Coordinates of C-alpha atoms and ligand atoms in Angstrom, one line a residue:
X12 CA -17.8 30.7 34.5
X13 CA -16.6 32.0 30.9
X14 CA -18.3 34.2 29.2
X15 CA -21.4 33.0 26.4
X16 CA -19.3 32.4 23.9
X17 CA -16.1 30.8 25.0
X18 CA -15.2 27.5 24.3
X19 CA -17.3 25.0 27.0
X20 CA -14.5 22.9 26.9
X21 CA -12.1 25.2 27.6
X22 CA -13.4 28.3 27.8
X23 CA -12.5 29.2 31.8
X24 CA -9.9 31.9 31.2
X25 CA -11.6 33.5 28.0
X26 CA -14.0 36.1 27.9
X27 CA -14.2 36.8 24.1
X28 CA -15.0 33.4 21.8
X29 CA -12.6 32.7 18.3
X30 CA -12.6 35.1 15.7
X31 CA -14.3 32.9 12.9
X32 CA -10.9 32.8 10.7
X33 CA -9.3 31.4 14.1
X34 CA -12.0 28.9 14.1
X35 CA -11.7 27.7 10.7
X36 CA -7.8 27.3 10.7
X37 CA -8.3 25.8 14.1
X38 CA -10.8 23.1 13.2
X39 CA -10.3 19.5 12.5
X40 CA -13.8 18.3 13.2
X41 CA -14.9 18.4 9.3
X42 CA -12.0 15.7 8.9
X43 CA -11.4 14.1 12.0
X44 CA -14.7 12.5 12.5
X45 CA -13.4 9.7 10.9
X46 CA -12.2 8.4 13.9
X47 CA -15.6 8.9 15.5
X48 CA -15.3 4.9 16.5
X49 CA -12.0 4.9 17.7
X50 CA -12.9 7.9 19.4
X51 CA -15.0 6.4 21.6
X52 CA -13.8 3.0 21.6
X53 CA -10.9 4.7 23.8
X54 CA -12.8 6.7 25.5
X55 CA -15.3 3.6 26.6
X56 CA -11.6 2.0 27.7
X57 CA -10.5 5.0 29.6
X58 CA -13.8 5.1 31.9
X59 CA -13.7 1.1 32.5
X60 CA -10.4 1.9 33.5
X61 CA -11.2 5.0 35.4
X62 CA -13.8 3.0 37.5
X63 CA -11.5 0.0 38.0
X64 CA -8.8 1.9 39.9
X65 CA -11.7 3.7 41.9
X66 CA -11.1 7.4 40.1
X67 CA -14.7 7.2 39.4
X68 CA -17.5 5.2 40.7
X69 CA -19.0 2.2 38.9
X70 CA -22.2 4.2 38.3
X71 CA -20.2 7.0 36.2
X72 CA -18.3 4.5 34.5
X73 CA -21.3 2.8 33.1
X74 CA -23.6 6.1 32.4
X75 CA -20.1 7.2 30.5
X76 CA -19.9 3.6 28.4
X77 CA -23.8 3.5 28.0
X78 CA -23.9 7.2 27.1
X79 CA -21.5 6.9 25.0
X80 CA -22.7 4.2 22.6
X81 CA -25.9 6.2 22.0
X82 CA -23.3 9.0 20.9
X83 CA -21.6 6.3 18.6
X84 CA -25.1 5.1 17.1
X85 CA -26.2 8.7 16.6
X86 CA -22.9 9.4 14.3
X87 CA -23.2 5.9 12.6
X88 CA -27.1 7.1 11.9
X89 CA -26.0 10.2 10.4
X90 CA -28.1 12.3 13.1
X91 CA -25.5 13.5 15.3
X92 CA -24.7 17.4 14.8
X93 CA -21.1 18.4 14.4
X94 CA -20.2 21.5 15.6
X95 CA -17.4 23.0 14.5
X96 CA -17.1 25.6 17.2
X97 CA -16.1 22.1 19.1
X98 CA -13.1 21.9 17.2
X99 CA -12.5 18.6 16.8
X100 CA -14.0 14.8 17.1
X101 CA -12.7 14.3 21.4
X102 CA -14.8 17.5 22.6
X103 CA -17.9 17.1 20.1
X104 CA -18.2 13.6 21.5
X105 CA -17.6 14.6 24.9
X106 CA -19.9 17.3 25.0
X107 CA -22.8 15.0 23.4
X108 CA -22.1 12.3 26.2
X109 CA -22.7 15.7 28.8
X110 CA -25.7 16.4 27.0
X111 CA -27.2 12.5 27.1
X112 CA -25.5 11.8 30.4
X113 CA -25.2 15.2 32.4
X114 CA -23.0 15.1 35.2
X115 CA -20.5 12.2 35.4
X116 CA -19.6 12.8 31.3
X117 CA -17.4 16.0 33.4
X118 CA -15.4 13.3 34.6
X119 CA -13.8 11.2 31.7
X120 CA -11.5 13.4 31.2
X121 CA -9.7 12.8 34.0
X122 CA -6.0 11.7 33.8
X123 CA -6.4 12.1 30.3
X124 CA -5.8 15.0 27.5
X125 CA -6.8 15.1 24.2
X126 CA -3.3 14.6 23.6
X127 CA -3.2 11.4 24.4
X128 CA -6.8 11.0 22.9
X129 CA -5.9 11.9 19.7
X130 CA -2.6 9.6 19.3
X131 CA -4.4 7.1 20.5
X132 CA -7.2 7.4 18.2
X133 CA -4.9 7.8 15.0
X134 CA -2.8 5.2 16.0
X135 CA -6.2 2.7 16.2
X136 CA -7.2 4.0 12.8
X137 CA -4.2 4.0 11.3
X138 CA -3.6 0.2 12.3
X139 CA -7.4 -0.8 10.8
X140 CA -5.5 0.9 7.6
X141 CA -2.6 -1.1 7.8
X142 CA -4.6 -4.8 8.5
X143 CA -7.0 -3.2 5.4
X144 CA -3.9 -2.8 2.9
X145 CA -2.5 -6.1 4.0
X146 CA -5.6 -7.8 2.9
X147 CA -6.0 -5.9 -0.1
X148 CA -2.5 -7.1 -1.2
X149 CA -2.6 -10.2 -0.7
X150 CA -6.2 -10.4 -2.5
X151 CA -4.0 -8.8 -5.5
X152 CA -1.5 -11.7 -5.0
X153 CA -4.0 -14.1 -5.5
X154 CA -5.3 -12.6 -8.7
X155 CA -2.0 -12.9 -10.0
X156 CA -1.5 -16.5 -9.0
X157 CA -4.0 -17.5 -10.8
X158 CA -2.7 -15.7 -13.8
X159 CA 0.9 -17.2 -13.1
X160 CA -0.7 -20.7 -12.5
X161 CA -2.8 -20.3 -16.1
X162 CA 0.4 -19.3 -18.1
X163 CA 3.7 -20.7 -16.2
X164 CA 4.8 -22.5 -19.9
X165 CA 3.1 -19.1 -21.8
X166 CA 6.5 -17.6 -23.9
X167 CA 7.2 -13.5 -23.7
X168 CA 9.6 -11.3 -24.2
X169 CA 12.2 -10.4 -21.2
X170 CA 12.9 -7.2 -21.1
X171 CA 16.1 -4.8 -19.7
X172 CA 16.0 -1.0 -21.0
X173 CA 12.8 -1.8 -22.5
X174 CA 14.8 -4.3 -25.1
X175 CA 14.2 -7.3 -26.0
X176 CA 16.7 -9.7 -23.7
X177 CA 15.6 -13.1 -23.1
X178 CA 12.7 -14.9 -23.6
X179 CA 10.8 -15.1 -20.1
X180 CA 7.2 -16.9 -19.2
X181 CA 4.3 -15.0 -18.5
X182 CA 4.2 -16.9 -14.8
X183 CA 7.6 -15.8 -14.5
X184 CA 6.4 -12.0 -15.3
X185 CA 3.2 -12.4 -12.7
X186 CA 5.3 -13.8 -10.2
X187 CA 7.5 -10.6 -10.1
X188 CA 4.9 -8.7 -8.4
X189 CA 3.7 -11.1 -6.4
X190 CA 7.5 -10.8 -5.1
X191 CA 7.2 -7.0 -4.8
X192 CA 3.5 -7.2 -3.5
X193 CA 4.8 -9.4 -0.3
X194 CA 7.5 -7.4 0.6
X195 CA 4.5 -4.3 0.7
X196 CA 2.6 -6.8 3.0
X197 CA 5.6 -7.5 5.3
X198 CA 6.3 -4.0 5.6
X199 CA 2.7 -2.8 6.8
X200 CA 3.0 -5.8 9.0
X201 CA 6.6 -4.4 10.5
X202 CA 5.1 -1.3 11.5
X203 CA 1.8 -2.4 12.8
X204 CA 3.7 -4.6 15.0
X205 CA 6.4 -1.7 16.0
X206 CA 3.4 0.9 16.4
X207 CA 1.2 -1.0 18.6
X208 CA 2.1 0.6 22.0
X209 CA -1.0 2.7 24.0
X210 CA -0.2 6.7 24.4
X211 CA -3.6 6.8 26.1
X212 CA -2.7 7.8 30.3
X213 CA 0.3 9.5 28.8
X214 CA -2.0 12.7 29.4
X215 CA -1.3 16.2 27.8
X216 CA 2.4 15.1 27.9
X217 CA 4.1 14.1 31.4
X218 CA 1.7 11.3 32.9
X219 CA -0.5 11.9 35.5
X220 CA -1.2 11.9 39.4
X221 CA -4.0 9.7 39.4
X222 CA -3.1 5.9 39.9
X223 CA -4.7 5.3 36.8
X224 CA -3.6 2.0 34.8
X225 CA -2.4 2.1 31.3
X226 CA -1.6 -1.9 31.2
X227 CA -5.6 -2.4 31.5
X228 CA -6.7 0.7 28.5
X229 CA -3.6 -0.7 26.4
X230 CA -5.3 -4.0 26.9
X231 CA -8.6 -3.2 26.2
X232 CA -7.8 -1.7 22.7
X233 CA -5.8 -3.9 21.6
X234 CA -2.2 -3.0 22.1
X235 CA 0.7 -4.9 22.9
X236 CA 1.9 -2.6 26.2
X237 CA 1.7 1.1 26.9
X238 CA 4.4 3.5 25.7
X239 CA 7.1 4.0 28.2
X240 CA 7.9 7.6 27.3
X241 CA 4.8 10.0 27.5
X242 CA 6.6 12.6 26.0
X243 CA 7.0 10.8 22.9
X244 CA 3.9 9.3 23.4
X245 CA 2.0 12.4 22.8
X246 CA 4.5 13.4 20.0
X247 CA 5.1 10.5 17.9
X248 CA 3.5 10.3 14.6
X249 CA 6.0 7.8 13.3
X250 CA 3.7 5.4 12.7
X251 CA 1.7 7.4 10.4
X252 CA 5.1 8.1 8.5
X253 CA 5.6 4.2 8.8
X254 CA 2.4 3.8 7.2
X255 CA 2.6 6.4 4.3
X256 CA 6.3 5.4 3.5
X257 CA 4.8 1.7 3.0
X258 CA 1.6 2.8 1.0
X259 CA 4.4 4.6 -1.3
X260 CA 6.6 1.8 -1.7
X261 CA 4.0 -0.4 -2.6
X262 CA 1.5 2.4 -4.5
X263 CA 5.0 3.0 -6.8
X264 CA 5.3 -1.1 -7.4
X265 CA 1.3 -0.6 -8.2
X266 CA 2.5 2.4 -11.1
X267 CA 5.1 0.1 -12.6
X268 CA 2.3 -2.9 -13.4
X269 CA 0.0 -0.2 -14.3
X270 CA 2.2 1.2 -16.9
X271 CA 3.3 -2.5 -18.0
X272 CA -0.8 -2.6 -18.7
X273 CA -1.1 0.4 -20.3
X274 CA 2.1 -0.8 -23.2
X275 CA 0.6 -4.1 -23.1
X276 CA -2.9 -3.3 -23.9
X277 CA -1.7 -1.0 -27.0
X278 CA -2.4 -2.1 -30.5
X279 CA 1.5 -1.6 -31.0
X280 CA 2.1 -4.4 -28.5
X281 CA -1.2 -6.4 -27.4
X282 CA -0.4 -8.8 -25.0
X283 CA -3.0 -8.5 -22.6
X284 CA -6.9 -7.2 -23.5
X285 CA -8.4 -5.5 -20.3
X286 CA -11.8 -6.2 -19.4
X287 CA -14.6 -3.7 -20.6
X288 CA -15.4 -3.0 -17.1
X289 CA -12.0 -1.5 -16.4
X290 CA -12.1 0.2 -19.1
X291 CA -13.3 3.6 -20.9
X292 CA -14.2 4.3 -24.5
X293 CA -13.3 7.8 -26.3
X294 CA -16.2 10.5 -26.7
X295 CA -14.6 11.2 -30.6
X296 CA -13.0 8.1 -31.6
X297 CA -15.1 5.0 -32.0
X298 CA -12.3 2.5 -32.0
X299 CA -10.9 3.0 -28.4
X300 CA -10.4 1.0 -25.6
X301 CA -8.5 3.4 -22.9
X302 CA -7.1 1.8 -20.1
X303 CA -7.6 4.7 -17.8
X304 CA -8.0 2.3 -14.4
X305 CA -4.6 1.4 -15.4
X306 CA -3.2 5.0 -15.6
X307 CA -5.0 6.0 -12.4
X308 CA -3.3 3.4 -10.8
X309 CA -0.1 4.7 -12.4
X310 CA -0.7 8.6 -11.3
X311 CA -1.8 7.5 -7.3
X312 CA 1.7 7.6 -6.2
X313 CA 1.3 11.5 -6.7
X314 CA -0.5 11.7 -4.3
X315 CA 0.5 9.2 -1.5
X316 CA 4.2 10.0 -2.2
X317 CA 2.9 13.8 -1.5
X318 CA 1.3 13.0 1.5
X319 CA 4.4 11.1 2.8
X320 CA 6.3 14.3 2.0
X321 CA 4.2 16.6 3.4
X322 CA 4.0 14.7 6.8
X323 CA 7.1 14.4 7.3
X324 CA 8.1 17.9 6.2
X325 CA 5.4 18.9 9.0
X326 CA 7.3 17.0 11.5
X327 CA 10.6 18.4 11.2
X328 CA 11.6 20.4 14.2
X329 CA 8.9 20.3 16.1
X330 CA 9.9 20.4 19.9
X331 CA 8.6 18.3 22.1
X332 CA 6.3 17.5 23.1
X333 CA 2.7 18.0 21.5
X334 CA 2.4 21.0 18.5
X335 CA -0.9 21.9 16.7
X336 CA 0.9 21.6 13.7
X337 CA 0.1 17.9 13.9
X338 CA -3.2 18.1 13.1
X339 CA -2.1 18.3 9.4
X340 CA -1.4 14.8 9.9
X341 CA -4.7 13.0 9.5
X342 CA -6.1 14.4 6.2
X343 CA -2.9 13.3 4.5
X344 CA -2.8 9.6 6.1
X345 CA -6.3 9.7 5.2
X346 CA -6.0 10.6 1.6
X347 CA -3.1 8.4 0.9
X348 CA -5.2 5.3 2.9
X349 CA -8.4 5.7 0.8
X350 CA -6.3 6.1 -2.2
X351 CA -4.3 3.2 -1.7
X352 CA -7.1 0.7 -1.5
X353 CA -8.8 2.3 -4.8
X354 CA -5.6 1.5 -6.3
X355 CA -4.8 -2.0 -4.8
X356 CA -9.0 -3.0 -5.7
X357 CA -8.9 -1.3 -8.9
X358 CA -5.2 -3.5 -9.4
X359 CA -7.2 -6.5 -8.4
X360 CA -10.2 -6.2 -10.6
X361 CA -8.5 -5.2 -13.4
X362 CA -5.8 -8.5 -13.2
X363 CA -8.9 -11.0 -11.9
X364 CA -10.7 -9.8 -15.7
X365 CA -7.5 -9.2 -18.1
X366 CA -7.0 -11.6 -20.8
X367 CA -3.3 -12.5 -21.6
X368 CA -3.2 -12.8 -25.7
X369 CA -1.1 -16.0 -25.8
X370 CA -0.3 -15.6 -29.9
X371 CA 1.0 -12.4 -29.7
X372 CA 3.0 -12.9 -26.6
X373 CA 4.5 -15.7 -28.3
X374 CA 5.4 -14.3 -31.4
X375 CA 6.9 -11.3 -30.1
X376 CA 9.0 -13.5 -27.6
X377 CA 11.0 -15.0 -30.9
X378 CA 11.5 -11.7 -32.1
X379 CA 14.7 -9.3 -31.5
X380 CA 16.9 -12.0 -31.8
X381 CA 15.9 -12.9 -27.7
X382 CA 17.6 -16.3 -28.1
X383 CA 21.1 -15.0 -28.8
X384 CA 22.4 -15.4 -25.5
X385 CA 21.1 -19.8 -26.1
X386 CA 23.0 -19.5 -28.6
X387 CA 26.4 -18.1 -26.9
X388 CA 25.9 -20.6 -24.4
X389 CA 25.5 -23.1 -26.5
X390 CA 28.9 -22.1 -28.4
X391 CA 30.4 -22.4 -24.5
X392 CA 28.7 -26.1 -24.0
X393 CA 29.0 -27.7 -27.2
X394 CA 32.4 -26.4 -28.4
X395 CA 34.4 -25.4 -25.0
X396 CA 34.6 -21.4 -26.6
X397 CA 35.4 -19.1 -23.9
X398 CA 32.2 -17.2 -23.2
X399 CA 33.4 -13.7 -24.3
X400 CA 34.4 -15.5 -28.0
X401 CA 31.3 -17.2 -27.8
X402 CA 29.6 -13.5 -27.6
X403 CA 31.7 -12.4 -30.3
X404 CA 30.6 -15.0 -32.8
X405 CA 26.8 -14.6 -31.9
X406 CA 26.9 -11.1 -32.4
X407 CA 28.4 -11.5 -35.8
X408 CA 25.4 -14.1 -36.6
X409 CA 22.9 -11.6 -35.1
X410 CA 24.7 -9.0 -37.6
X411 CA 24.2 -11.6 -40.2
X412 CA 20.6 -12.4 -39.5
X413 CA 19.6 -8.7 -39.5
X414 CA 21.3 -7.6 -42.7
X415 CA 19.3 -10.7 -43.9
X416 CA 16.1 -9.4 -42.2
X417 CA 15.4 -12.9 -40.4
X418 CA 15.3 -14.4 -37.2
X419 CA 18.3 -16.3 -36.1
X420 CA 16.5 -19.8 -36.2
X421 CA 15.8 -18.9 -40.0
X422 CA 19.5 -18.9 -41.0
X423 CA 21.3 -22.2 -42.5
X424 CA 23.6 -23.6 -40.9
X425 CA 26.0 -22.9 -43.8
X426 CA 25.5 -19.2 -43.5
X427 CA 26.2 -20.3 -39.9
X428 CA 29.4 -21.7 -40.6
X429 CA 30.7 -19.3 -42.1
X430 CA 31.3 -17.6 -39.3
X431 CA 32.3 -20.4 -37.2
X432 CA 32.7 -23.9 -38.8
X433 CA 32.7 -25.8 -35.9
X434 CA 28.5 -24.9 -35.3
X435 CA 26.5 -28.1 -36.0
X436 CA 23.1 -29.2 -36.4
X437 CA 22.2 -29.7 -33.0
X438 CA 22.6 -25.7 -32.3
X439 CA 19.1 -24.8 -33.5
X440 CA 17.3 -27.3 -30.5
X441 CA 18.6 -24.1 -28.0
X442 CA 17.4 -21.3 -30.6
X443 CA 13.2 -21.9 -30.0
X444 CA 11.8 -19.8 -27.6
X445 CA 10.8 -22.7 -25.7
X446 CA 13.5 -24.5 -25.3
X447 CA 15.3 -21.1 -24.1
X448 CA 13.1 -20.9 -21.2
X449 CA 12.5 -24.5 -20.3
X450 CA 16.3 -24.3 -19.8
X451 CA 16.3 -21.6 -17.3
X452 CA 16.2 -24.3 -14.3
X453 CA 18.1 -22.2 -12.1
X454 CA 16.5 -21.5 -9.2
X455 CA 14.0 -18.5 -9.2
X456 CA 14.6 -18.6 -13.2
X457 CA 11.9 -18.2 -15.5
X458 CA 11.4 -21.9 -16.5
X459 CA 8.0 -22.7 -16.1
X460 CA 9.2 -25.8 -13.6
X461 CA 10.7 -23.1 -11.7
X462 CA 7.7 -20.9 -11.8
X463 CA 5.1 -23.2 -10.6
X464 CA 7.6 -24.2 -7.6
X465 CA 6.8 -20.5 -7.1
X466 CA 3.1 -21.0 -7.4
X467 CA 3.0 -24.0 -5.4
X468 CA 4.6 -22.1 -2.5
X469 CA 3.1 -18.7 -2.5
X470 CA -0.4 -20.7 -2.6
X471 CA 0.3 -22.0 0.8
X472 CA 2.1 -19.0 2.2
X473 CA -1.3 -17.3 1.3
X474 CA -4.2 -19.8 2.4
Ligands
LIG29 N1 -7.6 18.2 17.1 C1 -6.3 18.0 17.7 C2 -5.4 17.2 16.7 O1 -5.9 16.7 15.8 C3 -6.5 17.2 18.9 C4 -5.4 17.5 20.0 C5 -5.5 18.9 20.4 N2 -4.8 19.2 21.6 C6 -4.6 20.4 22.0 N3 -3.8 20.5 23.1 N4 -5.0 21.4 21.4 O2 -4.2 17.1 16.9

């Protein structure tokens, strides 16, 4: 037997226990019990599986399963002791089951390692992350349905380089990241469906001698087959990767509405007043509003983009098969999870309460002569101009309109004329706001028929 203060787990060929620096940079217990349930949810797999194919007898099977739901109850109770001379979730639990259980917990861990234990673990938590984020977006898609649905006819400026272009509808605008937010979905739905293969029976990292059957634990929790490499099995963390490239992707679409808030709600601009729940107020100046929920939103991808680095910069080079240098993997996916569904229910609350201010929406949409390019086309339609004369003419009207200081619908059509005589009457119906949008029929253009086609189907794609 090892000496007093070996490891119990492991302990047979040492005499001396860890130096206590060795057992702090060796630990992953103070982080990894967060897979306590998944822990033992394999584990409670493992020994049905271990008693089906006759490794162990029925009896141990069910002492093991029974055992080790006590262990589970004890850690959801907050009574269970972690010990971090254990070193990590696997052999706390295990050695909790020996205390409850005594004999027959020494068998669960055959034809298994923690190898296996661990990927397998992490890949069940993981995919609870990625069903979690799916949900969480499409929650936020329905909070901006309903603003879409509210203001599909609602005028706004259309921006490109943060210039006024074209008018656009504020449907049009919500509908954008309802775009974005379902291509996030889709993508945590591609790698949950391309990570859901069992490691567990790949063992420490070249299968194993007993006739143990990975079809039945695979089935058990939930996967769609076992891995066919157990090589790779023990040493792939591409899901996790999967999964953190995905929470950046959408946690960066998350920063761009956040910063659109953050302009919006300004007194410079004020198109949208946020709610005074998702909001702060200033300790020195009485008159403000700050949208900081908004700009934490905006700063998240920091940290989820980091933890995406990081990962991956961890897994470069490493040889096969299994390296301790991937337990740095779980307090990064763990970070970038909980902070991705802060963000995406922050991002829900704050769109569910935000008022869009339809007056000044409207009046900034006729502003920065945004119906110049109605007018070129209108030169194009009306008078048979090629569209490259019919740019030069509006420009020289916008030219006109400025040194004037009004809006192009303010000049008369005899200053008009002088620039072109053949403009008529009829050209200010195309140079309202309004009409500018309503005649963006084109499909997946901004008129509000257009955007409540959009509504209408992204209401039944999500019911
Ligand atoms: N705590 C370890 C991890 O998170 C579990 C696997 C340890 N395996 C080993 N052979 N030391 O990766």
């Amino acid at each position: 037997m090892s000496n007093d203060t070996s490891n119990q787990m492991w302990g047979g060929r040492f005499s001396a226990g860890p130096d206590a620096i060795m057992e702090a940079i060796n630990a992953s217990i103070g982080f990894d019990k967060r897979m306590a349930a998944q822990d033992i949810a394999g584990s409670r797999a493992h020994a049905a599986m271990l008693a089906a194919t006759g490794i162990v007898t029925d009896s141990d099977a069910e002492a093991m399963r029974e055992g080790l739901l006590t262990v589970l109850s004890e850690i959801e109770g907050g009574t269970f002791e972690f010990s971090a001379a254990l070193e990590d979730i696997h052999m706390n639990v295990e050695s909790r089951l020996k205390e409850i259980i005594g004999e027959p917990a020494g068998r669960l861990h055959t034809g298994r390692s923690r190898n296996d234990q661990v990927a397998t673990d992490f890949k069940l938590w993981v995919r609870d992350q990625m069903d979690a984020a799916i949900a969480g977006i499409q929650s936020l898609q329905k909070a901006l349905l309903a603003q879409a649905e509210a203001g599909a006819d609602w005028v706004m400026p259309g921006f490109t380089h943060l210039q006024t272009a074209q008018p656009v509808t504020w449907g049009h605008h919500m509908m954008a990241y309802v775009e974005m937010l379902g291509r996030d979905a889709s993508r945590f739905a591609d790698a949950r469906a391309r990570m859901n293969e069992s490691p567990l029976g790949a063992a420490a990292l070249a299968g194993t001698s007993f006739p143990i059957d990975r079809d039945m634990t695979a089935k058990a929790l939930g996967f769609d087959r076992p891995s066919a490499n157990s090589l790779d099995a023990v040493s792939d963390r591409d899901f996790a990767l999967d999964f953190l490239s995905a929470a950046s992707i959408c946690a960066m679409h998350l920063s761009r509405f956040a910063e659109e808030l953050v302009i919006w709600s300004s007194a410079q601009f004020r198109f949208v007043t946020l709610s005074d729940r998702f909001s702060t107020g200033s300790s020195i100046m009485p008159q403000k509003k700050n949208p900081d929920a908004a700009e934490l939103i905006r700063a998240k991808i920091g940290r989820i983009f980091g933890a995406n680095v990081a990962l991956m910069t961890v897994m470069k080079g490493l040889p096969l098969a299994y390296s301790k240098d991937m337990q740095e993997d779980k307090e990064q996916v763990f970070d970038a999870a909980d902070n991705l569904m802060l963000a995406l229910a922050a991002m829900d609350g704050m769109v569910r309460d935000m008022s869009a201010n339809r007056d000044s929406l409207a009046a900034a949409a006729g502003s920065g002569f945004s119906t110049a390019t109605d007018l070129a086309d209108w030169c194009v339609r009306a008078q048979g101009m090629p569209f490259r004369d019919a740019h030069h003419v509006t420009g020289a009207l916008v030219a006109m309109a400025e040194a004037k200081g009004c809006d192009l619908p303010d000049l008369s059509l005899a200053d008009m004329q002088t620039v072109n005589p053949d403009i008529t009457e009829d050209v200010f119906s195309v140079l309202t706001v309004e009409a500018s949008v309503a005649s963006r029929t084109s499909y997946g253009g901004t008129a509000p028929a257009q955007v409540r086609v959009q509504v209408a189907r992204w209401t039944k794609l999500l019911a």
